[in-house]
Amino acid sequence: MKLVSYRLKNQDVPLRVGAVVENTIVDVQEIYHRYRKEKNGEELDILIPEDPTSFFRLGHPAIECVQEAYTYCLANNWDGVDILPRDIVYLGTLIPEPSKIICVGRNYVDHAVEMNSDVPEYPVLFAKFANALIGPDDAIHKTRLTEKLDYEVELTIVIGKTASRVKKEDAFDYIAGYTIGNDISARDLQKRTPQWLQGKTIDCSTPIGPWMVTPDEIGDPSNLAIRCYVNGDERQSSNTEKLIYDIPFLIEFISNLITLQPGDLIMTGTPDGVAFGMESPKFLQDGDIVTVEIENIGRMDNQVIAED
């Protein structure tokens, strides 16, 4: 199942949670109510919020209820459910206000090499904040403070239940699903101090999307092709099998430092091919289209818009 945050393009209203059906969207609350009506409320005592942040903060219980409703409505050909064509729908930030966005730096060997860095002895962690997040139908804002705006495609984990001191062998039990993140980085701002934060969490700079895919549709997350293109030119091409610190290790490592909550995001790192690592860097410019894609998840296109 693929979950999105959406609203109709002609309406200035808060985002709602939807599910993807081929190239259309169905409202999650609507299909849940349809299913609940059929089941007379039996074993359906959880309320499904309209608001995406509230929904994802409920974690596994909400997603599992929606999965049941989705399966039921699919088997009944979506009878009584409004089907929304993709072209009338705006997709926004998947989780507008996660409590934490934890990013992992230099988590592919080739990327560490191109950044003239050693392979880290421990995972390199830094944070982003909600102000940076945008969705698949939004533009990447290029602040006038940077001349070195860079792209970084990353497999991104959505946490599904409270995780504290998790063991590696149990790590996948805490994952709600997977999405794509583009860790847009202002390299000149990032590199002017030893601390990276100022170059990593600029307003409206980090696309997350286009949807969250539940684990049953992913297969092995440690073996997914991952790519990034700028104006159709392939810049990054790798596979998540090349992660230095894999997903179970990261969840164990992070949860021993920080309690993770449902709806939290972990961006697992980017492969080589970033502009900063080129002999003649090709940083992002006004009007560029950045495409990121990960196998079994999908692809996302965002245009770069420079501030006046």
Short mmCIF file of C-alpha atoms in Angstrom, two decimals:
data_model
loop_
_atom_site.label_atom_id
_atom_site.label_comp_id
_atom_site.label_asym_id
_atom_site.label_seq_id
_atom_site.Cartn_x
_atom_site.Cartn_y
_atom_site.Cartn_z
CA MET A 1 0.00 0.00 0.00
CA LYS A 2 1.17 3.51 -0.83
CA LEU A 3 0.10 6.39 1.43
CA VAL A 4 0.19 10.08 0.52
CA SER A 5 -0.70 13.50 1.89
CA TYR A 6 -3.02 15.25 -0.52
CA ARG A 7 -5.66 17.86 -1.25
CA LEU A 8 -7.56 18.80 -4.38
CA LYS A 9 -5.68 21.35 -6.47
CA ASN A 10 -8.56 23.80 -6.56
CA GLN A 11 -9.03 23.84 -2.78
CA ASP A 12 -6.97 25.74 -0.20
CA VAL A 13 -7.62 23.29 2.62
CA PRO A 14 -5.49 21.22 5.02
CA LEU A 15 -3.81 18.07 3.70
CA ARG A 16 -5.50 14.71 4.14
CA VAL A 17 -4.21 11.13 4.07
CA GLY A 18 -4.81 9.21 0.87
CA ALA A 19 -3.90 5.86 -0.63
CA VAL A 20 -2.68 5.30 -4.17
CA VAL A 21 -4.68 3.06 -6.51
CA GLU A 22 -2.70 2.82 -9.74
CA ASN A 23 -2.67 6.47 -10.92
CA THR A 24 -5.52 7.65 -8.69
CA ILE A 25 -6.02 8.56 -5.04
CA VAL A 26 -8.65 7.39 -2.56
CA ASP A 27 -9.24 9.11 0.77
CA VAL A 28 -8.07 6.95 3.67
CA GLN A 29 -10.74 8.16 6.08
CA GLU A 30 -13.44 7.47 3.48
CA ILE A 31 -12.36 3.88 2.83
CA TYR A 32 -12.00 3.28 6.57
CA HIS A 33 -15.54 4.54 7.20
CA ARG A 34 -16.81 2.39 4.32
CA TYR A 35 -15.16 -0.67 5.83
CA ARG A 36 -16.29 0.19 9.36
CA LYS A 37 -19.89 0.51 8.18
CA GLU A 38 -19.73 -2.95 6.60
CA LYS A 39 -18.24 -4.45 9.75
CA ASN A 40 -20.62 -2.59 12.11
CA GLY A 41 -17.64 -1.27 14.01
CA GLU A 42 -16.43 -4.69 15.04
CA GLU A 43 -12.76 -4.65 16.05
CA LEU A 44 -12.43 -1.19 14.51
CA ASP A 45 -12.19 0.98 17.60
CA ILE A 46 -9.38 3.24 16.38
CA LEU A 47 -10.26 6.62 14.88
CA ILE A 48 -8.39 7.55 11.71
CA PRO A 49 -7.32 11.21 11.70
CA GLU A 50 -7.63 13.32 8.56
CA ASP A 51 -4.38 15.16 9.34
CA PRO A 52 -1.26 13.37 8.00
CA THR A 53 0.98 14.20 10.96
CA SER A 54 -1.61 12.94 13.45
CA PHE A 55 -2.18 9.83 11.35
CA PHE A 56 1.49 8.84 11.07
CA ARG A 57 2.04 9.56 14.76
CA LEU A 58 -0.46 6.79 15.52
CA GLY A 59 1.91 4.47 13.69
CA HIS A 60 1.24 0.80 13.12
CA PRO A 61 -2.32 0.61 14.55
CA ALA A 62 -3.65 3.28 12.17
CA ILE A 63 -1.77 1.90 9.16
CA GLU A 64 -2.94 -1.65 9.86
CA CYS A 65 -6.58 -0.51 10.07
CA VAL A 66 -6.23 1.32 6.78
CA GLN A 67 -4.56 -1.72 5.21
CA GLU A 68 -7.60 -3.83 6.16
CA ALA A 69 -9.98 -1.23 4.75
CA TYR A 70 -7.90 -0.87 1.57
CA THR A 71 -7.90 -4.64 1.00
CA TYR A 72 -11.66 -4.83 1.56
CA CYS A 73 -12.48 -1.91 -0.78
CA LEU A 74 -10.10 -3.26 -3.43
CA ALA A 75 -11.84 -6.64 -3.33
CA ASN A 76 -15.17 -4.84 -3.78
CA ASN A 77 -13.95 -2.74 -6.73
CA TRP A 78 -14.01 0.46 -4.67
CA ASP A 79 -17.81 0.43 -4.61
CA GLY A 80 -19.08 3.62 -2.96
CA VAL A 81 -15.61 5.24 -2.81
CA ASP A 82 -14.65 8.42 -4.65
CA ILE A 83 -11.71 7.82 -7.00
CA LEU A 84 -9.63 10.98 -7.53
CA PRO A 85 -7.57 11.23 -10.75
CA ARG A 86 -3.93 12.14 -10.10
CA ASP A 87 -4.13 15.28 -12.26
CA ILE A 88 -6.67 16.97 -9.96
CA VAL A 89 -4.72 16.16 -6.80
CA TYR A 90 -1.84 18.05 -5.16
CA LEU A 91 0.57 15.84 -3.20
CA GLY A 92 2.13 17.62 -0.24
CA THR A 93 4.73 16.81 2.37
CA LEU A 94 4.20 13.20 3.46
CA ILE A 95 4.53 13.96 7.19
CA PRO A 96 4.46 17.76 7.61
CA GLU A 97 5.65 17.81 11.23
CA PRO A 98 7.56 14.69 12.27
CA SER A 99 8.96 14.94 15.77
CA LYS A 100 12.43 14.04 14.44
CA ILE A 101 14.25 13.91 11.11
CA ILE A 102 17.52 12.06 11.63
CA CYS A 103 20.00 11.97 8.77
CA VAL A 104 23.02 9.73 8.25
CA GLY A 105 26.08 11.21 6.57
CA ARG A 106 28.75 9.44 4.53
CA ASN A 107 26.99 6.07 4.64
CA TYR A 108 28.25 4.82 1.24
CA VAL A 109 32.00 4.19 0.83
CA ASP A 110 32.18 5.80 -2.63
CA HIS A 111 30.41 8.90 -1.36
CA ALA A 112 32.83 9.23 1.57
CA VAL A 113 35.74 8.97 -0.90
CA GLU A 114 34.33 11.61 -3.26
CA MET A 115 33.87 13.95 -0.29
CA ASN A 116 37.56 13.46 0.64
CA SER A 117 36.49 11.90 3.93
CA ASP A 118 37.43 8.77 5.80
CA VAL A 119 34.90 5.95 6.10
CA PRO A 120 33.30 6.75 9.47
CA GLU A 121 33.96 4.48 12.44
CA TYR A 122 30.43 5.19 13.69
CA PRO A 123 27.36 6.47 11.85
CA VAL A 124 27.54 10.24 11.29
CA LEU A 125 24.24 11.71 12.48
CA PHE A 126 22.77 15.15 11.93
CA ALA A 127 19.27 16.61 11.99
CA LYS A 128 16.84 18.42 9.79
CA PHE A 129 13.73 20.26 10.93
CA ALA A 130 10.18 20.34 9.58
CA ASN A 131 10.71 23.78 7.98
CA ALA A 132 12.89 22.07 5.34
CA LEU A 133 10.32 19.52 4.22
CA ILE A 134 8.40 19.75 0.95
CA GLY A 135 6.37 17.28 -1.08
CA PRO A 136 6.52 15.82 -4.59
CA ASP A 137 4.46 18.67 -6.10
CA ASP A 138 6.53 21.44 -4.47
CA ALA A 139 9.56 23.40 -5.65
CA ILE A 140 13.01 23.23 -4.07
CA HIS A 141 13.86 26.74 -2.86
CA LYS A 142 17.40 27.90 -3.62
CA THR A 143 18.27 30.57 -1.10
CA ARG A 144 20.33 33.48 -2.41
CA LEU A 145 22.83 32.66 0.38
CA THR A 146 24.17 29.65 -1.54
CA GLU A 147 25.91 29.15 -4.88
CA LYS A 148 26.55 25.45 -4.25
CA LEU A 149 23.19 23.74 -3.95
CA ASP A 150 23.54 19.97 -4.21
CA TYR A 151 21.25 16.91 -4.52
CA GLU A 152 21.38 13.66 -2.50
CA VAL A 153 18.92 10.81 -3.12
CA GLU A 154 18.31 8.73 0.02
CA LEU A 155 16.23 5.76 1.11
CA THR A 156 14.15 7.13 3.97
CA ILE A 157 12.57 5.12 6.79
CA VAL A 158 9.26 6.00 8.45
CA ILE A 159 9.08 4.74 12.04
CA GLY A 160 5.89 2.90 13.00
CA LYS A 161 6.12 2.46 16.77
CA THR A 162 8.09 3.79 19.72
CA ALA A 163 11.63 2.48 19.51
CA SER A 164 14.05 2.58 22.40
CA ARG A 165 17.11 0.34 22.72
CA VAL A 166 15.99 -1.83 19.85
CA LYS A 167 18.06 -4.88 18.90
CA LYS A 168 19.13 -5.29 15.28
CA GLU A 169 17.20 -8.53 14.88
CA ASP A 170 13.98 -6.73 15.86
CA ALA A 171 14.56 -3.54 13.88
CA PHE A 172 12.16 -4.20 11.00
CA ASP A 173 9.27 -4.55 13.47
CA TYR A 174 9.54 -0.80 14.10
CA ILE A 175 9.28 0.34 10.48
CA ALA A 176 5.98 1.67 9.11
CA GLY A 177 7.32 1.99 5.58
CA TYR A 178 9.80 3.53 3.21
CA THR A 179 9.90 6.67 1.09
CA ILE A 180 12.41 8.71 -0.91
CA GLY A 181 14.24 11.71 0.47
CA ASN A 182 16.35 14.27 -1.35
CA ASP A 183 18.85 15.68 1.15
CA ILE A 184 19.35 19.00 -0.65
CA SER A 185 22.53 20.56 0.75
CA ALA A 186 23.98 24.03 0.48
CA ARG A 187 27.62 22.93 0.40
CA ASP A 188 29.14 26.38 0.88
CA LEU A 189 27.03 26.88 4.02
CA GLN A 190 27.55 23.29 5.19
CA LYS A 191 31.32 23.45 4.86
CA ARG A 192 32.01 26.86 6.40
CA THR A 193 31.85 25.38 9.93
CA PRO A 194 32.54 21.88 11.33
CA GLN A 195 28.79 21.55 12.09
CA TRP A 196 26.66 20.81 9.01
CA LEU A 197 23.24 22.01 10.20
CA GLN A 198 23.15 25.41 8.47
CA GLY A 199 23.60 23.83 5.05
CA LYS A 200 21.15 21.00 5.61
CA THR A 201 17.82 22.37 6.83
CA ILE A 202 17.10 25.47 4.76
CA ASP A 203 13.44 26.39 4.35
CA CYS A 204 11.52 24.41 1.70
CA SER A 205 14.55 22.47 0.52
CA THR A 206 14.03 18.77 1.27
CA PRO A 207 11.55 16.76 -0.83
CA ILE A 208 10.09 13.66 0.81
CA GLY A 209 7.81 11.37 -1.19
CA PRO A 210 6.10 10.78 -3.45
CA TRP A 211 4.46 8.40 -0.96
CA MET A 212 5.24 5.96 1.81
CA VAL A 213 5.26 2.32 0.71
CA THR A 214 4.44 -0.31 3.33
CA PRO A 215 7.11 -3.00 3.85
CA ASP A 216 5.06 -5.77 2.21
CA GLU A 217 5.52 -4.04 -1.18
CA ILE A 218 9.24 -3.29 -0.83
CA GLY A 219 10.91 -6.67 -0.76
CA ASP A 220 14.45 -6.48 0.55
CA PRO A 221 15.23 -2.84 1.45
CA SER A 222 18.92 -3.74 1.50
CA ASN A 223 18.88 -4.44 -2.23
CA LEU A 224 17.16 -1.54 -4.01
CA ALA A 225 18.45 0.40 -6.99
CA ILE A 226 18.76 4.11 -6.15
CA ARG A 227 19.26 6.94 -8.66
CA CYS A 228 19.20 10.69 -9.13
CA TYR A 229 18.92 12.72 -12.35
CA VAL A 230 19.22 16.44 -13.06
CA ASN A 231 17.38 17.57 -16.19
CA GLY A 232 17.38 13.93 -17.32
CA ASP A 233 21.15 13.51 -16.86
CA GLU A 234 21.98 10.61 -14.54
CA ARG A 235 24.12 11.83 -11.64
CA GLN A 236 23.80 9.07 -9.03
CA SER A 237 23.30 5.34 -9.56
CA SER A 238 23.87 2.76 -6.85
CA ASN A 239 22.16 0.18 -4.67
CA THR A 240 21.21 0.17 -1.00
CA GLU A 241 23.28 -3.01 -0.58
CA LYS A 242 26.25 -0.63 -0.53
CA LEU A 243 25.17 1.08 2.69
CA ILE A 244 28.03 1.00 5.18
CA TYR A 245 25.61 0.85 8.10
CA ASP A 246 22.46 -1.02 7.10
CA ILE A 247 18.93 -0.40 8.32
CA PRO A 248 18.92 -2.78 11.33
CA PHE A 249 22.26 -1.39 12.51
CA LEU A 250 21.03 2.21 12.17
CA ILE A 251 17.81 1.58 14.09
CA GLU A 252 19.71 -0.17 16.88
CA PHE A 253 22.39 2.53 16.99
CA ILE A 254 20.01 5.49 16.90
CA SER A 255 17.42 4.05 19.28
CA ASN A 256 20.12 3.47 21.88
CA LEU A 257 20.80 7.22 21.79
CA ILE A 258 17.39 8.69 21.02
CA THR A 259 13.90 7.27 21.51
CA LEU A 260 12.22 7.16 18.12
CA GLN A 261 8.50 7.88 17.81
CA PRO A 262 5.94 6.91 15.14
CA GLY A 263 6.22 9.27 12.19
CA ASP A 264 9.91 10.00 12.73
CA LEU A 265 12.07 9.92 9.61
CA ILE A 266 15.53 8.42 9.16
CA MET A 267 17.35 9.43 5.97
CA THR A 268 19.91 6.67 5.49
CA GLY A 269 22.57 8.44 3.40
CA THR A 270 23.36 9.08 -0.25
CA PRO A 271 25.60 7.28 -2.76
CA ASP A 272 28.37 8.85 -4.83
CA GLY A 273 27.73 11.19 -7.75
CA VAL A 274 26.89 14.42 -5.94
CA ALA A 275 27.90 17.71 -7.55
CA PHE A 276 30.39 18.54 -4.79
CA GLY A 277 32.40 15.41 -5.64
CA MET A 278 32.83 16.31 -9.33
CA GLU A 279 36.07 17.63 -10.78
CA SER A 280 33.96 20.40 -12.35
CA PRO A 281 30.91 20.60 -10.05
CA LYS A 282 27.47 21.03 -11.58
CA PHE A 283 25.46 22.54 -8.74
CA LEU A 284 21.71 23.07 -8.97
CA GLN A 285 20.48 26.20 -10.70
CA ASP A 286 17.17 28.00 -11.07
CA GLY A 287 14.81 25.95 -13.24
CA ASP A 288 16.62 22.61 -12.90
CA ILE A 289 14.46 19.50 -12.53
CA VAL A 290 15.77 17.01 -9.99
CA THR A 291 14.45 13.45 -10.25
CA VAL A 292 15.06 10.88 -7.53
CA GLU A 293 13.97 7.27 -7.76
CA ILE A 294 14.28 4.10 -5.71
CA GLU A 295 13.30 0.63 -6.88
CA ASN A 296 9.91 -0.59 -5.58
CA ILE A 297 9.09 2.87 -4.22
CA GLY A 298 8.82 5.17 -7.23
CA ARG A 299 10.18 8.46 -8.50
CA MET A 300 9.78 12.12 -7.63
CA ASP A 301 10.46 15.26 -9.69
CA ASN A 302 11.04 18.68 -8.14
CA GLN A 303 11.96 21.94 -9.83
CA VAL A 304 14.52 24.30 -8.34
CA ILE A 305 13.36 27.89 -7.88
CA ALA A 306 15.88 30.56 -6.92
CA GLU A 307 14.90 33.28 -4.47
CA ASP A 308 14.90 36.86 -5.78
#
